[in-house]
Amino acid sequence: MIINIDRPQKSIHPVLNLGFRIFFLGSAIFAIITMLLWHLVLNGVLTFHGANLNPVYWHAHEMIFGYALAVVAGFLLTAVKAWTGVPMPSNWRLLAIFMLWALARICWALSPVLPSVQMGAMTADVLFWLAVSAVVVRAVLLVRQTRQMGIVAKLLLLLACHCLFDVGVWLGQSQWQSTALYLALFLVIGVVFTIGRRVLPFFIEKGIFANQDGTPSGIVVKLPNSLWLDRGSLLAFLGLSLSVLLHLDAWIVSILASLTAIIHAKRLVGWYHRAIWQKPLLWSLYVSFWVMVLSLLLMAILPWLGLNSSLGLHALALSGIGMTTIAMMARVSLGHTGRNIHQPPKLFVWLFVLMIFCLLLRVFVPMWADDYVRVLAYSQACWVISFALFLWAYTKMLISPRIDGIMG
């Protein structure tokens, strides 16, 4: 069942036409604010008083449940419309979902100095993700798309992670909080891998078919998608996630991380075409997924080099949640506002390069640098400037009607 979804603009403001607009804007603004707050906490400028919650877990929570899930929500509340033909929330319904997310972020931001607002933060967070999950599940069930069940399962597990973390804070159980954060991180990375498998070869095929001005380039390719690679990557990553969550022996983690990296590397090799280097929105996504592969290899080898194994996990988080999401937001923002995806704003290359430096400074420099806090501050600065440039380049198009006049 496919529903006709192109209709005249009816929202009170274009920013409420589709989920990607308001959530991409909100997530970028929040990415700056929460990193600045983390910098103040880390340097002792802001004293952390969160009840039953340490500052590291607070920071991780806001990166995963705050920033990352806002980007996922914006993408799904846009993409599911194309996948299923079912209209996604717009206007006041979309605003209500966004306001739940925003209320949760405000309360969690205040929680270091006002622990009493934590209950409000927890409630708003759960209601936000419950609303997003309900919209996606309803659309999938309405058209009976069983192939979307993987995404549905991840959304529901993320809802469970919300609840587990909140109960952990309420009861003062730090182990519950830790488990919820690790599981949520792996689920988000799993979502990124799943979406990447669907859109990256499609983006490359369509991207290299056209010149910068949108005229046909004459390059026609059909990139492979192997069923056994799909299943193998899913099983390997599931095994890796469980091995970390269950604190299994380091050699088990290393084997599974290496296997996952090899499978994804083989897939990316099959998706390569030299023409991608002419299109920033293609090579940025392609590079992001390769850095995720590198991050998996770091998880495999760092423990055997006497280095902190958490650096590999941070690399996976920054590549999957930082580099990949900002590249995806840039591409989706152009395509769904009716603009030329082959000519992104000139600032895009700079903001993506800054995100690369953010990862290098956070993951590789600490391997030999002594002044960890200063190096971390440089990484945080790259993160903040990168998202500031994103807002500078994309805010106007996100708050303006589609240039072709249709709903979107």
Short mmCIF file of C-alpha atoms in Angstrom, two decimals:
data_model
loop_
_atom_site.label_atom_id
_atom_site.label_comp_id
_atom_site.label_asym_id
_atom_site.label_seq_id
_atom_site.Cartn_x
_atom_site.Cartn_y
_atom_site.Cartn_z
CA MET A 1 0.00 0.00 0.00
CA ILE A 2 1.60 3.27 -1.13
CA ILE A 3 0.06 6.57 -0.10
CA ASN A 4 0.41 9.75 -2.12
CA ILE A 5 2.47 11.98 0.13
CA ASP A 6 3.15 15.03 -2.06
CA ARG A 7 0.76 17.76 -1.01
CA PRO A 8 0.82 21.57 -0.60
CA GLN A 9 2.66 23.12 2.35
CA LYS A 10 0.31 23.31 5.33
CA SER A 11 2.61 23.64 8.33
CA ILE A 12 2.65 26.76 10.43
CA HIS A 13 6.34 27.06 9.53
CA PRO A 14 8.56 25.17 7.03
CA VAL A 15 10.75 23.91 9.87
CA LEU A 16 7.82 21.70 10.89
CA ASN A 17 7.26 20.16 7.45
CA LEU A 18 9.35 17.05 8.11
CA GLY A 19 11.33 15.69 11.03
CA PHE A 20 14.80 16.23 9.58
CA ARG A 21 14.43 20.02 9.66
CA ILE A 22 13.75 20.69 13.31
CA PHE A 23 15.70 17.73 14.66
CA PHE A 24 18.84 18.41 12.62
CA LEU A 25 18.76 22.04 13.76
CA GLY A 26 18.08 21.06 17.36
CA SER A 27 20.75 18.36 17.42
CA ALA A 28 23.41 20.71 16.00
CA ILE A 29 22.61 23.44 18.53
CA PHE A 30 22.57 20.89 21.33
CA ALA A 31 25.88 19.36 20.16
CA ILE A 32 27.52 22.73 20.76
CA ILE A 33 25.83 23.44 24.11
CA THR A 34 26.41 20.05 25.67
CA MET A 35 30.08 19.95 24.62
CA LEU A 36 30.65 23.38 26.14
CA LEU A 37 28.97 22.22 29.35
CA TRP A 38 31.15 19.10 29.39
CA HIS A 39 34.23 21.29 28.95
CA LEU A 40 33.20 23.41 31.95
CA VAL A 41 32.54 20.32 34.08
CA LEU A 42 35.78 18.64 33.04
CA ASN A 43 37.83 21.73 33.89
CA GLY A 44 36.15 22.30 37.24
CA VAL A 45 34.43 25.53 36.24
CA LEU A 46 31.01 23.97 36.72
CA THR A 47 30.59 21.77 39.79
CA PHE A 48 28.63 18.62 39.08
CA HIS A 49 25.96 17.75 41.68
CA GLY A 50 23.89 15.19 39.75
CA ALA A 51 22.13 12.86 42.17
CA ASN A 52 23.20 9.19 41.73
CA LEU A 53 24.94 10.11 38.47
CA ASN A 54 28.62 10.74 37.82
CA PRO A 55 29.67 13.38 35.25
CA VAL A 56 31.16 10.86 32.78
CA TYR A 57 27.88 8.97 32.55
CA TRP A 58 25.98 12.26 32.25
CA HIS A 59 28.18 13.29 29.30
CA ALA A 60 27.85 9.88 27.62
CA HIS A 61 24.08 9.93 28.14
CA GLU A 62 23.68 13.29 26.45
CA MET A 63 25.92 12.33 23.52
CA ILE A 64 23.96 9.12 22.89
CA PHE A 65 20.40 9.76 24.09
CA GLY A 66 20.54 13.48 23.43
CA TYR A 67 22.50 14.21 20.26
CA ALA A 68 22.61 10.84 18.47
CA LEU A 69 18.96 9.92 18.98
CA ALA A 70 17.86 13.38 17.81
CA VAL A 71 19.68 12.78 14.52
CA VAL A 72 18.22 9.26 14.26
CA ALA A 73 14.75 10.65 14.98
CA GLY A 74 15.14 13.36 12.34
CA PHE A 75 16.31 10.83 9.77
CA LEU A 76 13.63 8.22 10.49
CA LEU A 77 10.78 10.75 10.69
CA THR A 78 11.82 11.67 7.15
CA ALA A 79 13.03 8.42 5.59
CA VAL A 80 10.14 6.22 6.79
CA LYS A 81 7.84 8.38 4.70
CA ALA A 82 9.83 7.34 1.60
CA TRP A 83 10.20 3.71 2.71
CA THR A 84 6.54 3.08 3.49
CA GLY A 85 4.56 5.85 1.79
CA VAL A 86 2.97 6.70 5.15
CA PRO A 87 3.01 10.44 6.02
CA MET A 88 5.19 11.34 9.00
CA PRO A 89 4.27 13.81 11.75
CA SER A 90 4.38 17.46 10.78
CA ASN A 91 3.12 20.76 12.18
CA TRP A 92 1.93 20.53 15.82
CA ARG A 93 2.46 16.77 16.12
CA LEU A 94 6.08 17.09 15.08
CA LEU A 95 6.53 20.09 17.36
CA ALA A 96 5.15 18.12 20.31
CA ILE A 97 7.66 15.29 19.73
CA PHE A 98 10.50 17.77 19.40
CA MET A 99 9.48 19.66 22.55
CA LEU A 100 9.66 16.43 24.57
CA TRP A 101 13.25 15.99 23.37
CA ALA A 102 14.08 19.65 24.04
CA LEU A 103 12.53 19.54 27.54
CA ALA A 104 14.60 16.46 28.37
CA ARG A 105 17.78 18.18 27.16
CA ILE A 106 17.08 21.31 29.24
CA CYS A 107 16.41 19.24 32.36
CA TRP A 108 19.51 17.07 31.89
CA ALA A 109 21.59 20.22 31.27
CA LEU A 110 20.36 21.67 34.56
CA SER A 111 20.78 18.43 36.49
CA PRO A 112 24.45 19.02 37.42
CA VAL A 113 23.36 22.01 39.52
CA LEU A 114 19.69 21.13 40.11
CA PRO A 115 19.42 17.36 40.72
CA SER A 116 15.70 17.77 41.44
CA VAL A 117 14.96 18.12 37.71
CA GLN A 118 16.22 14.62 36.89
CA MET A 119 12.77 13.07 37.16
CA GLY A 120 11.42 15.53 34.62
CA ALA A 121 14.37 14.75 32.33
CA MET A 122 13.77 11.01 32.56
CA THR A 123 10.03 11.30 31.91
CA ALA A 124 10.43 13.60 28.90
CA ASP A 125 13.17 11.39 27.42
CA VAL A 126 11.11 8.22 27.63
CA LEU A 127 8.01 9.92 26.20
CA PHE A 128 10.08 11.37 23.34
CA TRP A 129 11.50 8.04 22.24
CA LEU A 130 8.18 6.29 22.82
CA ALA A 131 6.55 8.77 20.43
CA VAL A 132 9.26 8.33 17.76
CA SER A 133 9.09 4.53 18.05
CA ALA A 134 5.29 4.52 17.88
CA VAL A 135 5.28 6.59 14.68
CA VAL A 136 7.81 4.31 12.96
CA VAL A 137 6.20 1.06 14.17
CA ARG A 138 2.74 2.24 13.09
CA ALA A 139 3.98 3.05 9.58
CA VAL A 140 5.79 -0.28 9.22
CA LEU A 141 2.79 -2.28 10.45
CA LEU A 142 0.37 -0.29 8.29
CA VAL A 143 2.10 -1.38 5.08
CA ARG A 144 3.35 -4.70 6.50
CA GLN A 145 7.00 -4.12 5.63
CA THR A 146 8.61 -7.00 7.46
CA ARG A 147 12.06 -6.02 6.17
CA GLN A 148 11.93 -3.01 8.50
CA MET A 149 11.68 -5.20 11.59
CA GLY A 150 15.40 -4.84 12.25
CA ILE A 151 15.03 -1.08 12.63
CA VAL A 152 11.88 -1.55 14.75
CA ALA A 153 13.69 -3.95 17.08
CA LYS A 154 16.57 -1.47 17.56
CA LEU A 155 14.13 1.35 18.35
CA LEU A 156 12.36 -0.73 20.99
CA LEU A 157 15.66 -1.84 22.52
CA LEU A 158 16.74 1.80 22.69
CA LEU A 159 13.52 2.53 24.56
CA ALA A 160 14.46 -0.23 26.99
CA CYS A 161 17.91 1.39 27.37
CA HIS A 162 16.21 4.68 28.26
CA CYS A 163 14.26 2.93 31.00
CA LEU A 164 17.24 0.92 32.30
CA PHE A 165 19.41 4.03 32.58
CA ASP A 166 16.67 6.02 34.31
CA VAL A 167 15.98 3.24 36.81
CA GLY A 168 19.72 3.00 37.40
CA VAL A 169 19.87 6.70 38.23
CA TRP A 170 16.77 6.48 40.42
CA LEU A 171 18.15 3.56 42.42
CA GLY A 172 21.77 4.71 42.37
CA GLN A 173 22.86 1.61 40.41
CA SER A 174 25.89 2.72 38.38
CA GLN A 175 26.26 -0.72 36.77
CA TRP A 176 22.77 -0.44 35.31
CA GLN A 177 23.62 2.99 33.95
CA SER A 178 26.84 1.67 32.41
CA THR A 179 25.08 -1.29 30.80
CA ALA A 180 22.37 0.96 29.35
CA LEU A 181 24.97 3.36 27.89
CA TYR A 182 27.08 0.61 26.28
CA LEU A 183 24.02 -1.14 24.88
CA ALA A 184 22.58 2.12 23.55
CA LEU A 185 25.88 3.01 21.90
CA PHE A 186 26.07 -0.34 20.13
CA LEU A 187 22.43 -0.05 19.07
CA VAL A 188 23.01 3.42 17.60
CA ILE A 189 26.09 2.16 15.74
CA GLY A 190 23.97 -0.77 14.57
CA VAL A 191 21.37 1.68 13.25
CA VAL A 192 24.13 3.62 11.46
CA PHE A 193 25.46 0.42 9.87
CA THR A 194 21.93 -0.60 8.82
CA ILE A 195 21.10 2.78 7.30
CA GLY A 196 24.52 2.91 5.66
CA ARG A 197 23.94 -0.45 4.02
CA ARG A 198 20.72 0.92 2.52
CA VAL A 199 21.69 4.43 1.49
CA LEU A 200 25.44 4.53 0.85
CA PRO A 201 25.49 2.38 -2.32
CA PHE A 202 22.32 4.16 -3.50
CA PHE A 203 23.89 7.59 -2.87
CA ILE A 204 27.07 6.56 -4.72
CA GLU A 205 25.17 5.14 -7.71
CA LYS A 206 23.04 8.28 -8.04
CA GLY A 207 25.84 10.66 -7.13
CA ILE A 208 28.39 9.57 -9.73
CA PHE A 209 25.68 9.31 -12.42
CA ALA A 210 25.40 13.11 -12.42
CA ASN A 211 27.83 15.99 -12.91
CA GLN A 212 28.15 18.91 -10.51
CA ASP A 213 25.36 20.76 -12.34
CA GLY A 214 23.05 17.72 -12.21
CA THR A 215 23.42 16.73 -15.86
CA PRO A 216 24.13 13.03 -16.62
CA SER A 217 27.81 12.13 -16.38
CA GLY A 218 27.49 8.92 -18.38
CA ILE A 219 28.87 6.85 -15.48
CA VAL A 220 26.45 4.03 -14.67
CA VAL A 221 27.29 1.51 -11.94
CA LYS A 222 25.37 -1.05 -9.94
CA LEU A 223 27.02 -1.60 -6.57
CA PRO A 224 26.74 -5.05 -4.99
CA ASN A 225 24.95 -5.89 -1.76
CA SER A 226 25.67 -9.43 -0.60
CA LEU A 227 23.15 -11.25 1.57
CA TRP A 228 25.87 -13.23 3.34
CA LEU A 229 27.81 -10.05 4.06
CA ASP A 230 24.63 -8.51 5.49
CA ARG A 231 24.02 -11.47 7.76
CA GLY A 232 27.68 -11.88 8.63
CA SER A 233 28.09 -8.23 9.59
CA LEU A 234 24.96 -8.40 11.75
CA LEU A 235 26.05 -11.55 13.58
CA ALA A 236 29.65 -10.38 14.04
CA PHE A 237 28.61 -6.99 15.41
CA LEU A 238 26.01 -8.60 17.67
CA GLY A 239 28.69 -10.92 19.02
CA LEU A 240 31.08 -8.02 19.55
CA SER A 241 28.42 -6.01 21.39
CA LEU A 242 27.59 -8.93 23.69
CA SER A 243 31.26 -9.68 24.35
CA VAL A 244 31.82 -6.10 25.53
CA LEU A 245 28.60 -5.98 27.56
CA LEU A 246 29.38 -9.31 29.24
CA HIS A 247 33.04 -8.38 29.84
CA LEU A 248 34.32 -11.48 28.07
CA ASP A 249 38.04 -12.20 27.63
CA ALA A 250 40.01 -9.66 25.60
CA TRP A 251 40.90 -12.21 22.94
CA ILE A 252 37.19 -12.87 22.25
CA VAL A 253 36.54 -9.14 21.87
CA SER A 254 39.56 -8.83 19.57
CA ILE A 255 38.49 -11.69 17.33
CA LEU A 256 34.91 -10.42 16.99
CA ALA A 257 36.02 -6.81 16.45
CA SER A 258 38.48 -7.94 13.75
CA LEU A 259 35.84 -10.10 12.07
CA THR A 260 33.32 -7.26 12.06
CA ALA A 261 35.94 -4.90 10.61
CA ILE A 262 36.91 -7.36 7.86
CA ILE A 263 33.30 -7.92 6.77
CA HIS A 264 32.53 -4.19 6.61
CA ALA A 265 35.84 -3.51 4.84
CA LYS A 266 34.99 -6.09 2.16
CA ARG A 267 31.62 -4.42 1.68
CA LEU A 268 33.17 -0.94 1.38
CA VAL A 269 35.76 -2.16 -1.14
CA GLY A 270 32.87 -3.38 -3.30
CA TRP A 271 31.20 0.02 -3.07
CA TYR A 272 34.25 2.02 -4.13
CA HIS A 273 34.35 4.10 -7.29
CA ARG A 274 37.02 6.70 -8.01
CA ALA A 275 34.36 9.22 -9.06
CA ILE A 276 33.26 9.67 -5.43
CA TRP A 277 36.23 11.98 -4.79
CA GLN A 278 34.59 14.60 -6.98
CA LYS A 279 31.56 14.75 -4.67
CA PRO A 280 32.14 15.85 -1.03
CA LEU A 281 28.82 14.38 0.13
CA LEU A 282 29.88 10.99 -1.20
CA TRP A 283 33.49 10.77 -0.06
CA SER A 284 32.64 12.13 3.39
CA LEU A 285 30.18 9.29 4.03
CA TYR A 286 32.53 6.75 2.48
CA VAL A 287 35.45 7.94 4.63
CA SER A 288 33.23 7.94 7.73
CA PHE A 289 32.43 4.26 7.29
CA TRP A 290 36.09 3.43 6.72
CA VAL A 291 36.96 5.20 9.98
CA MET A 292 34.34 3.04 11.70
CA VAL A 293 36.21 0.01 10.33
CA LEU A 294 39.48 1.44 11.65
CA SER A 295 37.80 1.99 15.02
CA LEU A 296 36.81 -1.68 15.16
CA LEU A 297 40.44 -2.64 14.48
CA LEU A 298 41.56 -0.33 17.29
CA MET A 299 39.18 -2.12 19.64
CA ALA A 300 40.88 -5.36 18.57
CA ILE A 301 44.53 -4.34 18.96
CA LEU A 302 44.76 -1.62 21.64
CA PRO A 303 44.50 -3.99 24.65
CA TRP A 304 47.52 -5.94 23.33
CA LEU A 305 49.60 -2.75 22.94
CA GLY A 306 49.16 -1.73 26.57
CA LEU A 307 46.96 1.20 25.58
CA ASN A 308 43.56 2.20 26.94
CA SER A 309 40.98 0.08 25.13
CA SER A 310 38.35 2.80 25.63
CA LEU A 311 40.10 4.81 22.90
CA GLY A 312 38.82 2.33 20.33
CA LEU A 313 35.30 2.68 21.65
CA HIS A 314 35.59 6.47 21.54
CA ALA A 315 36.81 6.20 17.95
CA LEU A 316 33.75 4.11 17.06
CA ALA A 317 31.47 6.61 18.78
CA LEU A 318 33.04 9.66 17.14
CA SER A 319 33.11 8.10 13.68
CA GLY A 320 29.60 6.63 13.90
CA ILE A 321 27.93 9.40 15.88
CA GLY A 322 30.07 12.39 14.86
CA MET A 323 31.48 12.01 11.35
CA THR A 324 28.74 9.86 9.87
CA THR A 325 25.81 11.81 11.28
CA ILE A 326 27.09 15.23 10.23
CA ALA A 327 27.80 13.93 6.70
CA MET A 328 24.34 12.33 6.56
CA MET A 329 22.62 15.49 7.85
CA ALA A 330 24.38 17.55 5.19
CA ARG A 331 23.24 15.23 2.41
CA VAL A 332 19.65 14.77 3.64
CA SER A 333 19.22 18.53 4.23
CA LEU A 334 20.08 19.28 0.62
CA GLY A 335 18.09 16.45 -0.94
CA HIS A 336 14.91 16.94 1.05
CA THR A 337 14.81 20.69 0.54
CA GLY A 338 14.95 20.22 -3.23
CA ARG A 339 18.51 21.49 -3.67
CA ASN A 340 21.39 20.17 -5.76
CA ILE A 341 23.06 17.39 -3.75
CA HIS A 342 26.11 17.60 -6.01
CA GLN A 343 26.92 21.15 -4.91
CA PRO A 344 26.94 21.36 -1.09
CA PRO A 345 27.87 24.60 0.67
CA LYS A 346 31.61 25.28 0.47
CA LEU A 347 31.81 25.22 4.25
CA PHE A 348 30.90 21.54 4.29
CA VAL A 349 34.43 20.32 3.55
CA TRP A 350 35.81 22.46 6.37
CA LEU A 351 33.26 21.30 8.93
CA PHE A 352 33.92 17.66 8.01
CA VAL A 353 37.69 18.10 8.21
CA LEU A 354 37.22 19.63 11.67
CA MET A 355 35.26 16.54 12.72
CA ILE A 356 38.17 14.39 11.53
CA PHE A 357 40.57 16.46 13.65
CA CYS A 358 38.17 16.12 16.57
CA LEU A 359 38.52 12.33 16.34
CA LEU A 360 42.29 12.40 15.84
CA LEU A 361 42.77 14.62 18.87
CA ARG A 362 40.41 12.60 21.05
CA VAL A 363 41.65 9.13 20.09
CA PHE A 364 45.21 9.14 18.74
CA VAL A 365 47.00 12.06 20.41
CA PRO A 366 46.23 10.82 23.96
CA MET A 367 48.20 7.66 23.13
CA TRP A 368 51.40 9.61 23.69
CA ALA A 369 50.42 13.09 24.97
CA ASP A 370 50.83 13.90 28.67
CA ASP A 371 48.46 16.86 28.97
CA TYR A 372 45.24 14.91 28.42
CA VAL A 373 42.84 17.68 29.46
CA ARG A 374 44.40 20.22 27.10
CA VAL A 375 44.32 17.80 24.16
CA LEU A 376 40.70 17.02 24.99
CA ALA A 377 39.93 20.76 24.97
CA TYR A 378 41.33 21.04 21.43
CA SER A 379 39.15 18.11 20.36
CA GLN A 380 36.11 19.73 21.94
CA ALA A 381 36.88 22.99 20.12
CA CYS A 382 36.95 21.18 16.78
CA TRP A 383 33.58 19.59 17.59
CA VAL A 384 32.00 22.92 18.53
CA ILE A 385 33.36 24.80 15.50
CA SER A 386 32.29 21.99 13.16
CA PHE A 387 28.68 22.19 14.30
CA ALA A 388 28.77 25.99 14.30
CA LEU A 389 29.78 25.84 10.62
CA PHE A 390 26.97 23.35 9.96
CA LEU A 391 24.46 25.78 11.45
CA TRP A 392 25.95 28.66 9.45
CA ALA A 393 25.70 26.71 6.19
CA TYR A 394 22.40 24.86 6.65
CA THR A 395 20.09 26.82 8.96
CA LYS A 396 18.59 28.96 6.21
CA MET A 397 17.69 25.98 4.01
CA LEU A 398 16.27 24.05 6.98
CA ILE A 399 13.91 26.85 7.95
CA SER A 400 12.89 27.75 4.37
CA PRO A 401 10.30 26.01 2.14
CA ARG A 402 11.48 23.48 -0.42
CA ILE A 403 12.59 25.30 -3.53
CA ASP A 404 10.29 23.11 -5.65
CA GLY A 405 7.25 23.96 -3.51
CA ILE A 406 6.21 20.45 -2.45
CA MET A 407 5.80 19.22 1.11
CA GLY A 408 9.15 18.39 2.66
#
